[in-house]
Tab-separated table of C-alpha atoms in Angstrom:
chain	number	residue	atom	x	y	z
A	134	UNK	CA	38.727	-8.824	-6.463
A	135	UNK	CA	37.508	-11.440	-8.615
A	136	UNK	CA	34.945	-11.422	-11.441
A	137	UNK	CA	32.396	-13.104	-9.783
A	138	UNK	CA	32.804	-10.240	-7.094
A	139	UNK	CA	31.371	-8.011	-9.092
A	140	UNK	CA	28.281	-9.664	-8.948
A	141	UNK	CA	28.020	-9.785	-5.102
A	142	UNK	CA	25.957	-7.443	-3.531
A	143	UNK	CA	27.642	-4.976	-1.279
A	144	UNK	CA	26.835	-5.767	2.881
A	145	UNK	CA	24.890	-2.182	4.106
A	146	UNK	CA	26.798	-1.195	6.177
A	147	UNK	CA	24.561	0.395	9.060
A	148	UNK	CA	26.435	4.053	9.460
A	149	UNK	CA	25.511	4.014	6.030
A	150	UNK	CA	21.882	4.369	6.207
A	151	UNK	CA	19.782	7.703	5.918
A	152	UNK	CA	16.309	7.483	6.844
A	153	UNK	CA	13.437	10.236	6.618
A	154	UNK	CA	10.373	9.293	7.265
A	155	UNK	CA	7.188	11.919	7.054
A	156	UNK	CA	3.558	10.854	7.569
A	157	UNK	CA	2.999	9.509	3.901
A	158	UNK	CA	6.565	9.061	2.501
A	159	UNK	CA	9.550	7.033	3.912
A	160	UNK	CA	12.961	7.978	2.103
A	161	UNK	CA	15.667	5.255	2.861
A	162	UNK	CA	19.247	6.413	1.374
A	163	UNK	CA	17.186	8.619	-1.513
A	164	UNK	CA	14.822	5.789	-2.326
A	165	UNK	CA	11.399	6.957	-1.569
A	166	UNK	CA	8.552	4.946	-0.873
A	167	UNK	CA	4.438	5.888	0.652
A	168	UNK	CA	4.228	4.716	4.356
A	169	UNK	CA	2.775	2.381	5.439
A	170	UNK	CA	4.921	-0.233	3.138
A	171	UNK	CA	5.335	-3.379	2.130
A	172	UNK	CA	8.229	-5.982	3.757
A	173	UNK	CA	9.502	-6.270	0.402
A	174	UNK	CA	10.473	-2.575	0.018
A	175	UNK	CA	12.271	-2.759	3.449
A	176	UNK	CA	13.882	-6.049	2.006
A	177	UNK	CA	15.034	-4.836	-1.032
A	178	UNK	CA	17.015	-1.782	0.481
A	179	UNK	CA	18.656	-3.846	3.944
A	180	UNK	CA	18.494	-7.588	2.586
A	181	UNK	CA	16.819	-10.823	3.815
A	182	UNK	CA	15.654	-10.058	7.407
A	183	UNK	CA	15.374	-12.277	10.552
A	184	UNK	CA	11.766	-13.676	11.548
A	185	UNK	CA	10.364	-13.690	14.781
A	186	UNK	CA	6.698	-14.715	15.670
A	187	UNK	CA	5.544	-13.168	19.446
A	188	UNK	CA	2.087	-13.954	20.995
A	189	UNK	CA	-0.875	-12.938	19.796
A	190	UNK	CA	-0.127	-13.131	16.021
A	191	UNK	CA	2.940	-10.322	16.492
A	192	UNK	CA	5.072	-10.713	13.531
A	193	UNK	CA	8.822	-8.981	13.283
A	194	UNK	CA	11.084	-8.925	11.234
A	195	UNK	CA	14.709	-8.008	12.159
A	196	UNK	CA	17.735	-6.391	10.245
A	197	UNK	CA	20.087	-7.672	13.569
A	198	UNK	CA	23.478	-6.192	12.299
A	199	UNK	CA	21.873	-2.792	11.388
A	200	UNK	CA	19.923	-2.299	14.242
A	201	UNK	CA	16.137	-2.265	12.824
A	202	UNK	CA	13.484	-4.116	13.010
A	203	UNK	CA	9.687	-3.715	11.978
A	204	UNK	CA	6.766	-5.154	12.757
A	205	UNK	CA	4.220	-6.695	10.523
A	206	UNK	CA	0.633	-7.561	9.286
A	207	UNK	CA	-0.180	-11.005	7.868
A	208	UNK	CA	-0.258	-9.530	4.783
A	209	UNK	CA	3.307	-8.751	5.164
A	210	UNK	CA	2.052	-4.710	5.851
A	211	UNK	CA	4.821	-2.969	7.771
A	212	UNK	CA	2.750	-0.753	10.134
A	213	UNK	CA	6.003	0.004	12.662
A	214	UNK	CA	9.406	0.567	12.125
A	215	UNK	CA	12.256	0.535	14.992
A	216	UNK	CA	15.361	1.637	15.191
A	217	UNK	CA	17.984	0.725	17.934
A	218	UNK	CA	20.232	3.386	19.638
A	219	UNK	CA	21.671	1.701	22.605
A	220	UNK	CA	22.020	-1.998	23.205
A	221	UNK	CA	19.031	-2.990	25.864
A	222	UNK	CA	20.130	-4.514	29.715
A	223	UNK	CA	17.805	-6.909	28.893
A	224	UNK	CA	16.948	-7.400	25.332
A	225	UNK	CA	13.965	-8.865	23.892
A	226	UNK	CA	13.908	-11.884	20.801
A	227	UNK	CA	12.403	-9.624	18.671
A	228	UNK	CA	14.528	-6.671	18.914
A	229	UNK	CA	17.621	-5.972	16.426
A	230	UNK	CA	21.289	-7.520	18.528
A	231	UNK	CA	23.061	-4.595	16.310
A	232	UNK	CA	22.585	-0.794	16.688
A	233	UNK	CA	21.480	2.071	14.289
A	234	UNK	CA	24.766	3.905	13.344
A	235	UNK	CA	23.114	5.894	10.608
A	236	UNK	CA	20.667	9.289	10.351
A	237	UNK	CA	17.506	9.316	11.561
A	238	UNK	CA	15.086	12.169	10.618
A	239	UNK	CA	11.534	12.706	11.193
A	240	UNK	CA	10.373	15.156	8.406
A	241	UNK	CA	13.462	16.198	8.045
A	242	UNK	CA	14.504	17.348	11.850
A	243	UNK	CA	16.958	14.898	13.930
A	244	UNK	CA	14.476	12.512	15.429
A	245	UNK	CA	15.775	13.148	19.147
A	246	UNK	CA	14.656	16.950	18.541
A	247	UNK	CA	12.149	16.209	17.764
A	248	UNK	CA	11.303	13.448	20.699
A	249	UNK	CA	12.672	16.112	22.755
A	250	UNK	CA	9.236	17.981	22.465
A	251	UNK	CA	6.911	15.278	23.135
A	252	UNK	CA	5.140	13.730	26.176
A	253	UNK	CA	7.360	12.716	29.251
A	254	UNK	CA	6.167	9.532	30.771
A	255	UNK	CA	8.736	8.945	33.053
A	256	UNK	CA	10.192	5.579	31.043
A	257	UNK	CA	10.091	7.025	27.864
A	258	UNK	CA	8.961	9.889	25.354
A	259	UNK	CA	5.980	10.065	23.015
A	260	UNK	CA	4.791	12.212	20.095
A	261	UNK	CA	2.402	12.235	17.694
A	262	UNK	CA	3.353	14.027	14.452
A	263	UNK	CA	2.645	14.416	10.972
A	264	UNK	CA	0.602	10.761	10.914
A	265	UNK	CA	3.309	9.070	12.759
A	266	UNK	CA	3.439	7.689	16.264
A	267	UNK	CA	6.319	8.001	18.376
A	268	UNK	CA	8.071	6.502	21.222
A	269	UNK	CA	11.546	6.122	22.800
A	270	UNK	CA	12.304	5.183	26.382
A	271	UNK	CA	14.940	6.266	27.797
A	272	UNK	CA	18.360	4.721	28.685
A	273	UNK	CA	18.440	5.649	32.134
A	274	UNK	CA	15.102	3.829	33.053
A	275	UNK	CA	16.173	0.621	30.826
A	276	UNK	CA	19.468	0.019	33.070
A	277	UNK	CA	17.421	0.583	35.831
A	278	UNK	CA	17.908	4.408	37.038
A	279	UNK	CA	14.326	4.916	37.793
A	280	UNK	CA	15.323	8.751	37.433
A	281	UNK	CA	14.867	9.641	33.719
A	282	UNK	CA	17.898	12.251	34.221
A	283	UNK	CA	19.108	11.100	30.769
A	284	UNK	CA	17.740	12.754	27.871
A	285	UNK	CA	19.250	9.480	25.612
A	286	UNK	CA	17.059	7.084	24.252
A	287	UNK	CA	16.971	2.954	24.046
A	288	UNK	CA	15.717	3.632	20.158
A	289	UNK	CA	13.033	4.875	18.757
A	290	UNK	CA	9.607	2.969	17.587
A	291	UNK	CA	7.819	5.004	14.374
A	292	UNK	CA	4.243	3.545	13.854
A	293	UNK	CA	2.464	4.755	10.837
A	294	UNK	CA	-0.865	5.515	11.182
């Protein structure tokens, strides 16, 4: 290692991650933060992120090798966060390439637990909880077993209302 090495930031590695998130207060590897946040909190815990622009004014921005992604106001407002379980059959531009390897928690519970009690709509979960919005489809459905016999999830979208 050289001396200019020391200088280098460290790549975040994404089995390294911890996440909490409760309706006002997002803790990211004991770094806390009120919810909804800014892009530049996000930014200056997993680096310079990947922009994508849908329809309709949809901004994202995406942490590919860790396997989140967020979704934006103009005003650079995070207002969702995602986090990717399971690579998609048919992934979408503005989706993370990379998958979550880290902890999840949803005030403190595992968040499949706690997805595990919401509403089954055949393709996917949903829950409302504690000011957050939840939803997570299911694996099964995405590679095209219309059965939802798999309680696995695709990921996991957290909006903060």
């Amino acid at each position: 290692m050289g001396l200019f090495d020391l200088f280098k930031k460290q790549k975040l590695n994404s089995a390294d991650i911890n996440i909490d998130i409760t309706n006002h207060i997002a803790t990211i590897n004991e770094k806390k933060f009120a919810v909804p946040c800014r892009l530049d909190e996000l930014t200056k815990i997993f680096g310079k992120a990947r922009r994508f622009e849908g329809g309709a004014g949809n901004i994202n921005y995406v942490w590919d090798e860790l396997g989140i992604y967020c979704y934006v106001t103009a005003q650079l407002k995070v207002y969702c966060i995602a986090i990717k379980k399971h690579r998609s059959a048919q992934p979408m531009p503005f989706e993370a390439s990379g998958t979550f390897k880290g902890v999840l928690t949803i005030g403190g519970e595992n968040w499949e637990d706690v997805m595990s009690k919401g509403n089954d709509l055949e393709i996917a979960r949903e829950r409302t909880i504690d000011g957050l919005s939840l939803f997570a489809e299911y694996v099964d459905f995405e590679y095209g077993d219309k059965n939802g016999s798999s309680n696995a999830y695709t990921g996991i979208e957290i909006k903060l209302i």
